[in-house]
Amino acid sequence: MGFKVAVIAVYAAVIAFVGIINLKKSSSFGDFFLGGRSIGPWMSAFTYATAYFSAVLFIGFAGKIGWGFGYSGLWIALGNAFVGVLGVWFLMGSRIRRMTEELGVHTMPEFFEARYNSPAFKLLSSCAVFVFFIPYTSAVFMGLSYLFQSNFQLPYTMALVLMGGFTALYMSMGGYRAMASLDVLFGMIMLAGVLTLLGFTMKEGGGLSNLTASLAAINPKLTAPVGPPGAWPLFCLVFLTSAAPFCMPQLVQKFYAIRDDRAIKVGMVASTFFALLIGGIAYFTGATARIFLNPVNTPGAFKDGKPLFDALMPELLANVIPDSLSVLMLLLVLSASMSTLAALVLISSSSLVKDLYQGFVNKDASESRLTLLMRGASIFFVVISVVLAWMRPATIVAILGISWGAIGSLFLGPFIWGLFVKGGPINGRGAMASAIASLALCLGLYATGTSSPEAGTLGMLCSLATTPLFGMLLPEH
């Protein structure tokens, strides 16, 4: 226990040190939010990929999806790597960087205002970013708190307060450049962690053939191309987690800050490899939870004989990883989560300060004032997210699903069509009407009992289809 505490203390000290170093380098809003648009390929690759994956993957998704879908959960990893990463970088990276620079915008709501000449769309999108990123951030805090609870026997609330306080302190200091610098370190820790996890899972399970045979003995569908829940639920999970990155503000922002097109080419390859390795190992090991865990040997992962999905992966890690290496697993999840938290806090704070305050309250706000307000907004956003995480409203997977689904439904069609098509049926009235209708569909379906991945998938498909359709039905003037 003492060794774990010492390692975490050193880890926290390094993060704080990087934040302090970058404190003076982030005097303007452009420096704080985009690192002066000068981030190189390796930093960009790591900061994109580490923002994509967090405790939500390792604690919530890998456990629940692996338990239910078995090996077919690997389709999600493939979709994430080749669509959510490679597809986004190849199809959109250079275009996003150039177009946002030409328009002189820093945020996605500013892009919508400039592209569609619509202050109302800017207002809608900035409010949506802040509102729907709160549950997403809360899900990450929940995952981290469960992890610290199982590793240090800390009460959930105490772990939550500690993680929230540290995140607020770290993000209020260094901004994007500090985050990108640390993401390289976080990424390396994640790679070392997942390779270690894969090695010991194979060792404890007697190799891939024995693991596959054991899983098939439980249910042959767990090793089939489509797992027990069926093709449609699997497709919804793949689509939700792979298509949403085309419009998720915390991921799109990475291309605003990247240095040039060459950096995009290098970053594309590096981030795709990273995503394939991280996602593939996470979902594979999650599928093995049925082999290693049962109510007898791990009662903490079950209640009344049924699995507690948010507890499966912490218990699995404790079962297959030796105590001497357990601190590496802790750093794995912590690193994944810190980078995601940083990205979410930065984007949410900008929606309050840059988009709402400067956009509608004080258009002449100085750079120094905006930067100061960004630091304060970061703390405010963390506090709200921690409070929601303390309430534990649902499983991590459900919370993430509705957050990604809502943002994807609102932004996917207007952002992609607006980025690639100029004129014609793509106009501000049509784009905003599509955004509102698609969000209403997503939330309406969720409210009536539809699963969050299905509700999000249908909302995003609606967004893609209705943006040009409403543009034809609702002409600009």
Tab-separated table of C-alpha atoms in Angstrom:
chain	number	residue	atom	x	y	z
A	1	MET	CA	0.000	0.000	0.000
A	2	GLY	CA	2.797	2.419	0.856
A	3	PHE	CA	4.447	1.818	-2.507
A	4	LYS	CA	1.196	2.573	-4.352
A	5	VAL	CA	0.748	5.800	-2.423
A	6	ALA	CA	4.333	6.845	-3.216
A	7	VAL	CA	3.926	6.138	-6.940
A	8	ILE	CA	0.648	8.066	-7.119
A	9	ALA	CA	2.250	10.960	-5.219
A	10	VAL	CA	5.115	11.130	-7.741
A	11	TYR	CA	2.625	10.889	-10.596
A	12	ALA	CA	0.590	13.773	-9.172
A	13	ALA	CA	3.725	15.839	-8.598
A	14	VAL	CA	4.776	15.448	-12.248
A	15	ILE	CA	1.350	16.600	-13.440
A	16	ALA	CA	1.390	19.586	-11.101
A	17	PHE	CA	4.925	20.485	-12.201
A	18	VAL	CA	3.961	20.480	-15.886
A	19	GLY	CA	0.930	22.612	-15.071
A	20	ILE	CA	3.053	25.167	-13.228
A	21	ILE	CA	5.634	25.329	-16.055
A	22	ASN	CA	2.879	26.051	-18.578
A	23	LEU	CA	1.105	28.558	-16.342
A	24	LYS	CA	3.099	31.519	-17.686
A	25	LYS	CA	3.012	30.196	-21.247
A	26	SER	CA	-0.789	30.356	-21.280
A	27	SER	CA	-1.329	34.080	-20.857
A	28	SER	CA	-3.706	34.473	-23.840
A	29	PHE	CA	-6.895	32.577	-24.635
A	30	GLY	CA	-5.357	31.120	-27.814
A	31	ASP	CA	-2.419	29.763	-25.818
A	32	PHE	CA	-4.610	28.393	-23.020
A	33	PHE	CA	-7.205	26.776	-25.290
A	34	LEU	CA	-5.242	25.757	-28.417
A	35	GLY	CA	-1.574	25.885	-27.435
A	36	GLY	CA	-1.028	28.676	-29.978
A	37	ARG	CA	-2.025	26.307	-32.852
A	38	SER	CA	1.517	24.918	-32.840
A	39	ILE	CA	1.116	21.350	-31.517
A	40	GLY	CA	3.241	18.764	-33.352
A	41	PRO	CA	2.283	15.307	-34.681
A	42	TRP	CA	3.192	13.074	-31.738
A	43	MET	CA	1.580	15.288	-29.139
A	44	SER	CA	-1.506	15.579	-31.345
A	45	ALA	CA	-1.699	11.814	-31.860
A	46	PHE	CA	-1.414	11.021	-28.167
A	47	THR	CA	-3.734	13.799	-27.041
A	48	TYR	CA	-6.438	12.645	-29.511
A	49	ALA	CA	-6.194	8.957	-28.671
A	50	THR	CA	-5.911	9.388	-24.913
A	51	ALA	CA	-8.905	11.749	-24.923
A	52	TYR	CA	-10.878	9.052	-26.774
A	53	PHE	CA	-10.283	6.397	-24.089
A	54	SER	CA	-10.716	6.813	-20.351
A	55	ALA	CA	-11.869	5.041	-17.196
A	56	VAL	CA	-15.213	4.800	-18.990
A	57	LEU	CA	-13.631	2.226	-21.329
A	58	PHE	CA	-11.595	0.294	-18.790
A	59	ILE	CA	-14.067	0.305	-15.896
A	60	GLY	CA	-17.505	0.511	-17.495
A	61	PHE	CA	-17.494	-0.400	-21.178
A	62	ALA	CA	-14.951	-3.225	-21.235
A	63	GLY	CA	-16.654	-4.996	-18.343
A	64	LYS	CA	-20.285	-4.666	-19.429
A	65	ILE	CA	-19.730	-5.136	-23.166
A	66	GLY	CA	-17.280	-7.993	-22.644
A	67	TRP	CA	-19.658	-9.770	-20.262
A	68	GLY	CA	-22.623	-9.434	-22.605
A	69	PHE	CA	-21.105	-9.683	-26.078
A	70	GLY	CA	-17.956	-11.757	-25.541
A	71	TYR	CA	-15.426	-11.618	-28.356
A	72	SER	CA	-17.822	-9.761	-30.659
A	73	GLY	CA	-17.109	-6.669	-28.564
A	74	LEU	CA	-13.890	-6.514	-30.580
A	75	TRP	CA	-15.964	-5.089	-33.457
A	76	ILE	CA	-16.241	-1.955	-31.340
A	77	ALA	CA	-12.468	-1.753	-31.052
A	78	LEU	CA	-12.097	-2.108	-34.827
A	79	GLY	CA	-14.754	0.515	-35.477
A	80	ASN	CA	-13.165	2.918	-33.019
A	81	ALA	CA	-9.702	2.526	-34.560
A	82	PHE	CA	-10.556	2.550	-38.266
A	83	VAL	CA	-13.598	4.843	-38.250
A	84	GLY	CA	-13.397	6.948	-35.090
A	85	VAL	CA	-9.665	7.555	-35.425
A	86	LEU	CA	-8.331	6.762	-38.924
A	87	GLY	CA	-11.496	7.948	-40.658
A	88	VAL	CA	-11.668	11.203	-38.728
A	89	TRP	CA	-7.984	12.042	-39.269
A	90	PHE	CA	-7.968	11.062	-42.964
A	91	LEU	CA	-11.257	12.626	-44.020
A	92	MET	CA	-11.478	15.643	-41.751
A	93	GLY	CA	-8.140	16.512	-40.131
A	94	SER	CA	-6.704	18.895	-42.733
A	95	ARG	CA	-10.102	20.327	-43.623
A	96	ILE	CA	-10.925	21.155	-39.995
A	97	ARG	CA	-7.542	22.790	-39.419
A	98	ARG	CA	-7.731	24.947	-42.557
A	99	MET	CA	-11.378	25.905	-42.342
A	100	THR	CA	-11.299	26.909	-38.671
A	101	GLU	CA	-8.174	28.969	-39.306
A	102	GLU	CA	-9.805	30.688	-42.300
A	103	LEU	CA	-12.933	31.434	-40.295
A	104	GLY	CA	-10.890	32.573	-37.299
A	105	VAL	CA	-12.772	30.367	-34.831
A	106	HIS	CA	-11.600	28.590	-31.705
A	107	THR	CA	-14.613	26.449	-30.750
A	108	MET	CA	-17.302	24.346	-32.415
A	109	PRO	CA	-20.123	26.761	-31.486
A	110	GLU	CA	-18.089	29.559	-33.117
A	111	PHE	CA	-17.738	27.358	-36.210
A	112	PHE	CA	-21.517	26.939	-36.410
A	113	GLU	CA	-22.044	30.677	-36.065
A	114	ALA	CA	-19.482	31.525	-38.755
A	115	ARG	CA	-20.421	28.706	-41.149
A	116	TYR	CA	-24.183	29.199	-40.931
A	117	ASN	CA	-24.288	32.895	-40.018
A	118	SER	CA	-26.393	31.898	-37.022
A	119	PRO	CA	-25.795	33.334	-33.510
A	120	ALA	CA	-28.780	31.262	-32.371
A	121	PHE	CA	-27.020	28.040	-33.399
A	122	LYS	CA	-23.971	29.175	-31.469
A	123	LEU	CA	-26.101	29.740	-28.371
A	124	LEU	CA	-27.800	26.351	-28.691
A	125	SER	CA	-24.583	24.422	-29.269
A	126	SER	CA	-22.604	26.118	-26.474
A	127	CYS	CA	-25.378	25.393	-23.946
A	128	ALA	CA	-25.584	21.794	-25.152
A	129	VAL	CA	-21.837	21.254	-24.796
A	130	PHE	CA	-21.868	22.409	-21.200
A	131	VAL	CA	-25.017	20.484	-20.232
A	132	PHE	CA	-24.204	17.134	-21.865
A	133	PHE	CA	-20.528	17.102	-20.954
A	134	ILE	CA	-21.422	17.176	-17.262
A	135	PRO	CA	-22.719	13.556	-17.190
A	136	TYR	CA	-19.835	12.414	-19.414
A	137	THR	CA	-17.288	13.916	-17.026
A	138	SER	CA	-19.200	12.466	-14.090
A	139	ALA	CA	-18.941	8.994	-15.633
A	140	VAL	CA	-15.149	9.362	-15.807
A	141	PHE	CA	-15.017	10.509	-12.176
A	142	MET	CA	-17.174	7.536	-11.174
A	143	GLY	CA	-14.807	5.106	-12.883
A	144	LEU	CA	-11.769	6.637	-11.204
A	145	SER	CA	-13.431	6.627	-7.802
A	146	TYR	CA	-14.378	2.965	-8.106
A	147	LEU	CA	-10.766	2.223	-8.983
A	148	PHE	CA	-9.339	4.128	-6.010
A	149	GLN	CA	-11.961	2.583	-3.768
A	150	SER	CA	-10.846	-0.931	-4.702
A	151	ASN	CA	-7.101	-0.167	-4.634
A	152	PHE	CA	-6.821	1.991	-1.510
A	153	GLN	CA	-9.996	1.048	0.364
A	154	LEU	CA	-10.955	4.716	0.329
A	155	PRO	CA	-14.618	5.632	0.736
A	156	TYR	CA	-16.159	6.425	-2.648
A	157	THR	CA	-16.930	10.017	-1.659
A	158	MET	CA	-13.395	10.707	-0.443
A	159	ALA	CA	-11.872	9.274	-3.639
A	160	LEU	CA	-14.268	11.399	-5.687
A	161	VAL	CA	-13.402	14.620	-3.855
A	162	LEU	CA	-9.662	13.967	-4.155
A	163	MET	CA	-9.851	13.301	-7.897
A	164	GLY	CA	-12.116	16.281	-8.489
A	165	GLY	CA	-9.877	18.644	-6.556
A	166	PHE	CA	-6.753	17.489	-8.323
A	167	THR	CA	-8.357	17.784	-11.770
A	168	ALA	CA	-9.597	21.298	-11.037
A	169	LEU	CA	-6.153	22.384	-9.855
A	170	TYR	CA	-4.341	20.823	-12.819
A	171	MET	CA	-6.688	22.216	-15.489
A	172	SER	CA	-6.892	25.713	-14.039
A	173	MET	CA	-3.129	26.101	-14.424
A	174	GLY	CA	-1.681	24.907	-17.712
A	175	GLY	CA	-4.416	24.667	-20.337
A	176	TYR	CA	-4.051	22.818	-23.646
A	177	ARG	CA	-0.258	22.859	-23.940
A	178	ALA	CA	0.163	21.280	-20.515
A	179	MET	CA	-2.507	18.718	-21.377
A	180	ALA	CA	-0.854	17.799	-24.700
A	181	SER	CA	2.575	17.476	-23.072
A	182	LEU	CA	1.262	15.148	-20.405
A	183	ASP	CA	-0.774	13.102	-22.860
A	184	VAL	CA	2.454	11.718	-24.327
A	185	LEU	CA	3.376	10.420	-20.869
A	186	PHE	CA	-0.175	9.195	-20.279
A	187	GLY	CA	-0.164	7.379	-23.622
A	188	MET	CA	3.086	5.565	-22.892
A	189	ILE	CA	1.772	4.442	-19.507
A	190	MET	CA	-1.433	3.209	-21.167
A	191	LEU	CA	0.514	1.193	-23.740
A	192	ALA	CA	2.679	-0.421	-21.062
A	193	GLY	CA	-0.398	-1.104	-18.960
A	194	VAL	CA	-2.520	-2.801	-21.630
A	195	LEU	CA	0.370	-4.965	-22.837
A	196	THR	CA	0.940	-6.087	-19.245
A	197	LEU	CA	-2.775	-6.759	-18.829
A	198	LEU	CA	-2.880	-8.818	-22.025
A	199	GLY	CA	0.169	-10.855	-21.035
A	200	PHE	CA	-1.129	-11.817	-17.598
A	201	THR	CA	-4.657	-12.488	-18.860
A	202	MET	CA	-3.206	-14.951	-21.367
A	203	LYS	CA	-1.002	-16.513	-18.697
A	204	GLU	CA	-3.769	-16.928	-16.116
A	205	GLY	CA	-6.184	-18.268	-18.743
A	206	GLY	CA	-3.735	-20.770	-20.244
A	207	GLY	CA	-3.418	-19.064	-23.619
A	208	LEU	CA	-5.835	-17.905	-26.287
A	209	SER	CA	-7.136	-21.377	-27.212
A	210	ASN	CA	-7.970	-22.248	-23.594
A	211	LEU	CA	-9.619	-18.888	-23.001
A	212	THR	CA	-11.722	-19.310	-26.141
A	213	ALA	CA	-12.725	-22.845	-25.192
A	214	SER	CA	-13.680	-21.771	-21.664
A	215	LEU	CA	-15.778	-18.902	-22.996
A	216	ALA	CA	-17.497	-21.132	-25.563
A	217	ALA	CA	-18.312	-23.643	-22.813
A	218	ILE	CA	-20.228	-20.909	-20.982
A	219	ASN	CA	-22.103	-19.846	-24.117
A	220	PRO	CA	-20.985	-20.601	-27.705
A	221	LYS	CA	-22.311	-17.206	-28.840
A	222	LEU	CA	-19.678	-15.485	-26.674
A	223	THR	CA	-17.030	-16.527	-29.212
A	224	ALA	CA	-19.220	-16.012	-32.291
A	225	PRO	CA	-18.961	-13.003	-34.666
A	226	VAL	CA	-22.163	-11.624	-33.108
A	227	GLY	CA	-22.656	-12.032	-29.372
A	228	PRO	CA	-25.815	-13.050	-27.451
A	229	PRO	CA	-27.562	-9.619	-27.477
A	230	GLY	CA	-27.720	-9.691	-31.292
A	231	ALA	CA	-26.592	-7.724	-34.341
A	232	TRP	CA	-28.618	-4.515	-33.857
A	233	PRO	CA	-27.409	-3.751	-30.288
A	234	LEU	CA	-23.853	-4.487	-31.421
A	235	PHE	CA	-24.196	-2.200	-34.447
A	236	CYS	CA	-25.549	0.594	-32.222
A	237	LEU	CA	-22.541	0.348	-29.916
A	238	VAL	CA	-20.108	0.354	-32.841
A	239	PHE	CA	-21.857	3.258	-34.548
A	240	LEU	CA	-22.268	5.352	-31.403
A	241	THR	CA	-18.653	5.092	-30.317
A	242	SER	CA	-17.149	5.296	-33.831
A	243	ALA	CA	-19.311	7.916	-35.589
A	244	ALA	CA	-19.654	10.361	-32.706
A	245	PRO	CA	-15.926	11.316	-32.841
A	246	PHE	CA	-16.626	13.010	-36.188
A	247	CYS	CA	-18.347	15.759	-34.208
A	248	MET	CA	-17.307	15.420	-30.547
A	249	PRO	CA	-15.937	18.870	-29.606
A	250	GLN	CA	-13.156	17.560	-27.343
A	251	LEU	CA	-11.764	15.462	-30.233
A	252	VAL	CA	-12.392	17.903	-33.083
A	253	GLN	CA	-10.529	20.575	-31.096
A	254	LYS	CA	-7.300	18.608	-31.543
A	255	PHE	CA	-7.255	19.560	-35.234
A	256	TYR	CA	-7.720	23.263	-34.453
A	257	ALA	CA	-4.461	23.160	-32.532
A	258	ILE	CA	-2.295	20.975	-34.784
A	259	ARG	CA	0.657	22.640	-36.532
A	260	ASP	CA	0.323	21.667	-40.229
A	261	ASP	CA	-0.770	18.988	-42.713
A	262	ARG	CA	2.420	16.981	-42.279
A	263	ALA	CA	1.711	16.688	-38.574
A	264	ILE	CA	-1.739	15.369	-39.455
A	265	LYS	CA	-0.298	12.591	-41.661
A	266	VAL	CA	2.084	11.391	-38.946
A	267	GLY	CA	-0.501	11.752	-36.195
A	268	MET	CA	-3.076	9.756	-38.165
A	269	VAL	CA	-0.929	6.619	-38.282
A	270	ALA	CA	0.257	6.872	-34.683
A	271	SER	CA	-3.174	7.490	-33.181
A	272	THR	CA	-4.786	4.660	-35.189
A	273	PHE	CA	-2.203	2.133	-33.989
A	274	PHE	CA	-2.631	3.371	-30.427
A	275	ALA	CA	-6.430	3.090	-30.583
A	276	LEU	CA	-6.335	-0.404	-32.086
A	277	LEU	CA	-4.052	-1.663	-29.337
A	278	ILE	CA	-5.828	0.030	-26.426
A	279	GLY	CA	-9.373	-0.759	-27.555
A	280	GLY	CA	-8.613	-4.284	-28.728
A	281	ILE	CA	-6.963	-5.337	-25.475
A	282	ALA	CA	-9.612	-3.646	-23.317
A	283	TYR	CA	-12.542	-5.421	-24.988
A	284	PHE	CA	-10.702	-8.748	-25.222
A	285	THR	CA	-9.850	-8.802	-21.526
A	286	GLY	CA	-13.368	-7.630	-20.689
A	287	ALA	CA	-14.736	-10.695	-22.477
A	288	THR	CA	-12.651	-12.960	-20.231
A	289	ALA	CA	-14.358	-11.634	-17.102
A	290	ARG	CA	-16.892	-14.477	-17.340
A	291	ILE	CA	-14.019	-16.957	-17.042
A	292	PHE	CA	-12.249	-15.437	-14.060
A	293	LEU	CA	-15.125	-13.977	-12.022
A	294	ASN	CA	-18.082	-15.565	-10.241
A	295	PRO	CA	-20.140	-14.796	-7.112
A	296	VAL	CA	-18.052	-17.208	-5.043
A	297	ASN	CA	-14.506	-16.020	-5.723
A	298	THR	CA	-15.367	-12.331	-6.282
A	299	PRO	CA	-18.527	-11.489	-4.315
A	300	GLY	CA	-17.777	-7.767	-4.661
A	301	ALA	CA	-18.547	-7.931	-8.400
A	302	PHE	CA	-22.000	-9.439	-7.935
A	303	LYS	CA	-25.270	-8.675	-6.203
A	304	ASP	CA	-27.924	-11.347	-5.832
A	305	GLY	CA	-25.972	-13.451	-8.318
A	306	LYS	CA	-26.034	-10.757	-11.018
A	307	PRO	CA	-22.905	-8.905	-12.143
A	308	LEU	CA	-22.272	-5.316	-11.079
A	309	PHE	CA	-20.925	-4.098	-14.400
A	310	ASP	CA	-18.947	-1.155	-13.028
A	311	ALA	CA	-17.176	-3.497	-10.602
A	312	LEU	CA	-16.194	-6.235	-13.080
A	313	MET	CA	-12.975	-4.763	-14.454
A	314	PRO	CA	-11.540	-3.615	-11.090
A	315	GLU	CA	-12.129	-7.152	-9.788
A	316	LEU	CA	-10.656	-8.702	-12.930
A	317	LEU	CA	-7.532	-6.590	-12.626
A	318	ALA	CA	-7.165	-7.665	-9.009
A	319	ASN	CA	-7.490	-11.328	-10.016
A	320	VAL	CA	-5.115	-11.574	-12.980
A	321	ILE	CA	-2.464	-8.953	-12.208
A	322	PRO	CA	0.135	-9.681	-9.481
A	323	ASP	CA	0.169	-7.286	-6.529
A	324	SER	CA	3.647	-6.144	-7.548
A	325	LEU	CA	2.255	-4.756	-10.829
A	326	SER	CA	-1.149	-3.593	-9.659
A	327	VAL	CA	0.101	-0.023	-9.415
A	328	LEU	CA	0.711	-0.086	-13.185
A	329	MET	CA	-2.979	-0.934	-13.733
A	330	LEU	CA	-3.898	1.932	-11.476
A	331	LEU	CA	-1.716	4.276	-13.530
A	332	LEU	CA	-3.196	2.838	-16.748
A	333	VAL	CA	-6.754	3.843	-15.857
A	334	LEU	CA	-5.662	7.050	-14.164
A	335	SER	CA	-3.694	8.160	-17.227
A	336	ALA	CA	-6.547	7.384	-19.597
A	337	SER	CA	-8.942	9.307	-17.410
A	338	MET	CA	-6.825	12.377	-16.713
A	339	SER	CA	-6.423	13.160	-20.392
A	340	THR	CA	-10.144	12.704	-21.084
A	341	LEU	CA	-11.070	14.819	-18.073
A	342	ALA	CA	-8.704	17.561	-19.182
A	343	ALA	CA	-10.225	17.632	-22.672
A	344	LEU	CA	-13.798	17.685	-21.361
A	345	VAL	CA	-13.114	20.399	-18.806
A	346	LEU	CA	-11.332	22.561	-21.370
A	347	ILE	CA	-14.147	22.342	-23.931
A	348	SER	CA	-16.922	22.845	-21.374
A	349	SER	CA	-15.185	25.866	-19.881
A	350	SER	CA	-14.778	27.410	-23.323
A	351	SER	CA	-18.515	27.010	-23.958
A	352	LEU	CA	-19.181	29.213	-20.931
A	353	VAL	CA	-16.399	31.744	-21.397
A	354	LYS	CA	-15.655	32.062	-25.113
A	355	ASP	CA	-19.034	31.180	-26.581
A	356	LEU	CA	-21.549	32.489	-24.034
A	357	TYR	CA	-19.717	35.227	-22.136
A	358	GLN	CA	-17.725	36.792	-24.974
A	359	GLY	CA	-20.276	35.851	-27.604
A	360	PHE	CA	-23.334	37.329	-25.923
A	361	VAL	CA	-22.366	39.266	-22.786
A	362	ASN	CA	-19.054	41.070	-23.321
A	363	LYS	CA	-17.828	40.963	-26.926
A	364	ASP	CA	-14.844	43.182	-26.090
A	365	ALA	CA	-13.500	41.016	-23.269
A	366	SER	CA	-9.704	41.087	-23.158
A	367	GLU	CA	-7.503	38.037	-23.680
A	368	SER	CA	-6.297	38.158	-20.088
A	369	ARG	CA	-9.857	38.305	-18.767
A	370	LEU	CA	-10.931	35.369	-20.949
A	371	THR	CA	-7.989	33.304	-19.742
A	372	LEU	CA	-8.737	34.116	-16.098
A	373	LEU	CA	-12.395	33.214	-16.570
A	374	MET	CA	-11.385	29.955	-18.269
A	375	ARG	CA	-9.466	28.952	-15.170
A	376	GLY	CA	-12.428	29.752	-12.947
A	377	ALA	CA	-14.904	28.004	-15.263
A	378	SER	CA	-12.741	24.866	-15.206
A	379	ILE	CA	-13.091	24.664	-11.427
A	380	PHE	CA	-16.846	25.370	-11.617
A	381	PHE	CA	-17.418	22.621	-14.184
A	382	VAL	CA	-15.451	20.061	-12.166
A	383	VAL	CA	-17.482	20.831	-9.034
A	384	ILE	CA	-20.801	20.263	-10.833
A	385	SER	CA	-19.542	17.019	-12.383
A	386	VAL	CA	-18.281	15.711	-9.051
A	387	VAL	CA	-21.648	16.404	-7.423
A	388	LEU	CA	-23.432	14.406	-10.135
A	389	ALA	CA	-20.900	11.575	-9.824
A	390	TRP	CA	-21.533	11.519	-6.071
A	391	MET	CA	-25.235	10.860	-6.817
A	392	ARG	CA	-24.342	7.862	-9.047
A	393	PRO	CA	-27.430	8.176	-11.286
A	394	ALA	CA	-26.809	5.084	-13.509
A	395	THR	CA	-24.156	2.718	-14.779
A	396	ILE	CA	-21.136	4.267	-16.463
A	397	VAL	CA	-22.111	2.808	-19.846
A	398	ALA	CA	-25.602	4.335	-19.695
A	399	ILE	CA	-24.261	7.760	-18.721
A	400	LEU	CA	-21.661	7.769	-21.480
A	401	GLY	CA	-24.178	6.526	-24.033
A	402	ILE	CA	-26.660	9.323	-23.472
A	403	SER	CA	-23.918	11.991	-23.399
A	404	TRP	CA	-22.304	10.850	-26.644
A	405	GLY	CA	-25.682	10.197	-28.224
A	406	ALA	CA	-27.029	13.643	-27.383
A	407	ILE	CA	-23.946	15.509	-28.611
A	408	GLY	CA	-23.725	13.343	-31.739
A	409	SER	CA	-27.416	13.825	-32.538
A	410	LEU	CA	-27.097	17.572	-32.173
A	411	PHE	CA	-23.848	18.097	-34.086
A	412	LEU	CA	-23.111	15.243	-36.511
A	413	GLY	CA	-25.164	16.322	-39.529
A	414	PRO	CA	-24.615	20.095	-39.275
A	415	PHE	CA	-20.871	19.697	-38.683
A	416	ILE	CA	-20.094	17.170	-41.435
A	417	TRP	CA	-22.372	18.709	-44.060
A	418	GLY	CA	-21.188	22.188	-43.122
A	419	LEU	CA	-17.562	21.158	-43.387
A	420	PHE	CA	-17.781	19.460	-46.783
A	421	VAL	CA	-20.630	21.215	-48.625
A	422	LYS	CA	-21.021	24.910	-49.296
A	423	GLY	CA	-24.302	26.380	-50.442
A	424	GLY	CA	-27.142	24.317	-51.891
A	425	PRO	CA	-29.544	22.890	-49.342
A	426	ILE	CA	-27.080	23.245	-46.448
A	427	ASN	CA	-28.135	26.402	-44.631
A	428	GLY	CA	-28.460	27.738	-41.105
A	429	ARG	CA	-32.199	27.270	-40.637
A	430	GLY	CA	-32.112	23.723	-41.923
A	431	ALA	CA	-29.027	22.803	-39.875
A	432	MET	CA	-30.470	24.165	-36.640
A	433	ALA	CA	-33.864	22.533	-37.243
A	434	SER	CA	-32.085	19.220	-37.883
A	435	ALA	CA	-30.044	19.586	-34.709
A	436	ILE	CA	-33.107	20.232	-32.556
A	437	ALA	CA	-35.193	17.454	-34.146
A	438	SER	CA	-32.395	14.879	-33.862
A	439	LEU	CA	-31.661	15.768	-30.240
A	440	ALA	CA	-35.381	15.561	-29.421
A	441	LEU	CA	-35.552	12.121	-31.058
A	442	CYS	CA	-32.535	10.860	-29.107
A	443	LEU	CA	-33.743	12.134	-25.731
A	444	GLY	CA	-37.332	11.087	-26.429
A	445	LEU	CA	-36.310	7.535	-27.230
A	446	TYR	CA	-34.108	7.369	-24.140
A	447	ALA	CA	-36.918	8.709	-21.933
A	448	THR	CA	-39.283	5.993	-23.170
A	449	GLY	CA	-36.898	3.174	-22.267
A	450	THR	CA	-34.776	2.741	-25.404
A	451	SER	CA	-31.164	1.901	-24.581
A	452	SER	CA	-28.785	4.853	-24.746
A	453	PRO	CA	-26.647	3.376	-27.602
A	454	GLU	CA	-29.768	2.757	-29.716
A	455	ALA	CA	-31.238	6.180	-28.939
A	456	GLY	CA	-27.936	7.860	-29.798
A	457	THR	CA	-27.505	5.879	-33.016
A	458	LEU	CA	-30.979	6.728	-34.284
A	459	GLY	CA	-30.505	10.376	-33.323
A	460	MET	CA	-27.218	10.608	-35.230
A	461	LEU	CA	-28.625	8.878	-38.322
A	462	CYS	CA	-31.525	11.331	-38.211
A	463	SER	CA	-29.049	14.216	-38.005
A	464	LEU	CA	-27.161	13.084	-41.093
A	465	ALA	CA	-30.362	12.617	-43.099
A	466	THR	CA	-32.316	15.722	-42.054
A	467	THR	CA	-29.638	18.413	-42.346
A	468	PRO	CA	-29.914	18.637	-46.183
A	469	LEU	CA	-33.615	17.687	-46.129
A	470	PHE	CA	-34.589	20.512	-43.784
A	471	GLY	CA	-32.331	22.818	-45.765
A	472	MET	CA	-34.513	22.197	-48.813
A	473	LEU	CA	-37.758	22.544	-46.836
A	474	LEU	CA	-36.617	25.609	-44.880
A	475	PRO	CA	-34.801	28.007	-47.226
A	476	GLU	CA	-32.410	30.483	-45.664
A	477	HIS	CA	-34.585	33.508	-46.450
